[in-house]
Amino acid sequence: MNSELNKQTNEELCLLIAKTKLQLLEARFLQASGDLEKINKAKNIKKVIARALTILNTRKIAFSMGTHGIIMLDKNTGKTTNLTSQVSGQFMSSQQTTENKQKNSKSETKKANSFSKNQSFNAKDNVKKQDKKGSQQSFHRTSGNSSSGGGA
């Protein structure tokens, strides 16, 4: 595996790291939901990322991935390369699948929350109705007691 990684260019290694980081994110989601069949998958992905980063470090190449995009910096020459455009087309489909899964789970959560809210509103309404009945009864008793007390 290391010999294969050593043969790759710096750009290919950076793209590999970006791809495997997305796979790691998906593996974590699957593991959290209990759908991940191979438990060691996340561990193996981390090892591939570590190997690629080690090779880049020995070549004096810095790699950064974040909201700013994917940037590779050659420490020897000081040249920076933005790899975001190369990655966006390759990984859009995997991001869209992840976003669709998240939307589905959010909509299911909203449905469950709205159901529980409706149930709690119904329960609150029932309590309010009972309170009103109880307070009206106590008012009538009080008014009945005071009138009977004044008439006697």
Coordinates of C-alpha atoms in Angstrom, one line a residue:
M1 CA 0.0 0.0 0.0
N2 CA 2.8 2.4 0.9
S3 CA 4.6 1.8 -2.4
E4 CA 1.4 2.6 -4.3
L5 CA 1.0 5.8 -2.4
N6 CA 4.6 6.8 -2.9
K7 CA 4.1 6.5 -6.7
Q8 CA 1.2 9.0 -6.7
T9 CA 1.7 12.7 -7.3
N10 CA 1.1 15.3 -4.6
E11 CA -2.3 16.3 -6.2
E12 CA -3.4 12.7 -6.3
L13 CA -2.5 12.2 -2.6
C14 CA -4.4 15.3 -1.6
L15 CA -7.5 14.2 -3.6
L16 CA -7.2 10.7 -2.0
I17 CA -7.1 12.3 1.4
A18 CA -10.2 14.4 0.6
K19 CA -12.0 11.4 -0.7
T20 CA -11.2 9.2 2.3
K21 CA -12.1 12.0 4.7
L22 CA -15.6 12.0 3.2
Q23 CA -15.7 8.2 3.4
L24 CA -14.7 8.5 7.1
L25 CA -17.5 11.0 7.7
E26 CA -20.1 8.7 6.0
A27 CA -18.7 5.7 7.9
R28 CA -19.2 7.6 11.2
F29 CA -22.8 8.4 10.3
L30 CA -23.4 4.7 9.4
Q31 CA -21.8 3.6 12.6
A32 CA -23.8 6.0 14.7
S33 CA -27.1 4.8 13.1
G34 CA -26.0 1.1 13.4
D35 CA -26.0 0.5 9.7
L36 CA -22.2 -0.1 9.4
E37 CA -21.5 -3.7 8.8
K38 CA -17.7 -3.7 9.0
I39 CA -16.7 -2.1 12.4
N40 CA -13.0 -1.7 11.3
K41 CA -13.9 0.3 8.2
A42 CA -13.4 3.7 10.0
K43 CA -10.1 2.4 11.5
N44 CA -8.8 1.4 8.1
I45 CA -9.8 4.7 6.5
K46 CA -7.9 6.6 9.2
K47 CA -4.8 4.5 8.5
V48 CA -5.0 5.4 4.8
I49 CA -5.3 9.1 5.6
A50 CA -2.4 8.9 8.0
R51 CA -0.2 7.1 5.4
A52 CA -1.0 9.7 2.8
L53 CA -0.4 12.6 5.1
T54 CA 3.0 11.1 6.2
I55 CA 4.1 10.8 2.6
L56 CA 3.0 14.4 1.9
N57 CA 4.9 15.5 5.0
T58 CA 8.1 13.8 3.9
R59 CA 7.8 15.6 0.6
K60 CA 7.3 18.9 2.5
I61 CA 3.8 19.4 1.2
A62 CA 1.1 20.9 3.5
F63 CA -2.5 20.0 3.0
S64 CA -5.5 21.9 4.3
M65 CA -9.2 21.0 3.9
G66 CA -12.0 23.1 5.3
T67 CA -14.7 25.7 4.5
H68 CA -12.1 27.6 2.4
G69 CA -11.7 24.5 0.2
I70 CA -8.9 22.1 -0.4
I71 CA -5.4 23.7 -0.6
M72 CA -2.0 22.2 -1.1
L73 CA 1.1 24.1 -0.2
D74 CA 4.6 23.2 -1.4
K75 CA 6.9 24.3 1.5
N76 CA 10.0 24.2 -0.7
T77 CA 8.7 26.6 -3.3
G78 CA 6.0 28.4 -1.4
K79 CA 3.5 27.6 -4.2
T80 CA -0.1 27.0 -3.2
T81 CA -2.6 25.1 -5.3
N82 CA -6.4 25.1 -4.8
L83 CA -7.8 21.7 -5.5
T84 CA -11.4 22.5 -4.7
S85 CA -12.5 22.6 -8.3
Q86 CA -11.0 19.2 -9.0
V87 CA -12.7 17.6 -6.1
S88 CA -16.2 19.2 -6.3
G89 CA -17.2 17.3 -9.4
Q90 CA -15.9 14.0 -8.1
F91 CA -17.6 14.0 -4.7
M92 CA -20.9 15.8 -5.4
S93 CA -22.8 12.6 -5.7
S94 CA -21.6 11.3 -2.3
Q95 CA -22.4 14.6 -0.7
Q96 CA -25.8 14.6 -2.2
T97 CA -26.5 11.1 -0.9
T98 CA -25.4 12.2 2.6
E99 CA -27.5 15.4 2.4
N100 CA -30.6 13.3 1.2
K101 CA -30.1 10.9 4.2
Q102 CA -29.9 13.9 6.5
K103 CA -33.0 15.5 5.1
N104 CA -34.9 12.2 5.4
S105 CA -33.9 11.8 9.0
K106 CA -34.7 15.5 9.7
S107 CA -38.2 15.1 8.2
E108 CA -38.8 12.0 10.2
T109 CA -37.7 13.8 13.4
K110 CA -40.0 16.7 12.6
K111 CA -42.9 14.3 12.1
A112 CA -42.2 12.7 15.4
N113 CA -41.8 16.0 17.1
S114 CA -45.0 17.4 15.6
F115 CA -46.8 14.3 16.8
S116 CA -45.5 14.6 20.3
K117 CA -46.2 18.3 20.3
N118 CA -49.8 17.7 19.2
Q119 CA -50.1 15.0 21.9
S120 CA -48.7 17.5 24.5
F121 CA -51.1 20.3 23.3
N122 CA -54.0 17.9 23.6
A123 CA -52.9 16.9 27.0
K124 CA -52.5 20.6 28.0
D125 CA -56.0 21.4 26.6
N126 CA -57.5 18.6 28.6
V127 CA -55.8 19.8 31.8
K128 CA -57.0 23.4 31.1
K129 CA -60.6 22.2 30.5
Q130 CA -60.4 20.2 33.8
D131 CA -59.0 23.2 35.6
K132 CA -61.8 25.4 34.2
K133 CA -64.4 22.9 35.3
G134 CA -62.9 22.6 38.7
S135 CA -62.6 26.3 39.2
Q136 CA -66.2 26.9 38.0
Q137 CA -67.4 24.2 40.4
S138 CA -65.4 25.8 43.3
F139 CA -66.8 29.2 42.3
H140 CA -70.3 28.0 42.3
R141 CA -69.8 26.3 45.6
T142 CA -68.3 29.4 47.1
S143 CA -71.1 31.6 45.7
G144 CA -73.7 29.1 46.8
N145 CA -72.2 29.0 50.3
S146 CA -72.0 32.7 50.6
S147 CA -75.6 33.2 49.5
S148 CA -76.8 30.5 51.7
G149 CA -74.8 32.0 54.5
G150 CA -76.2 35.5 53.9
G151 CA -79.7 34.2 53.7
A152 CA -79.6 32.3 57.0

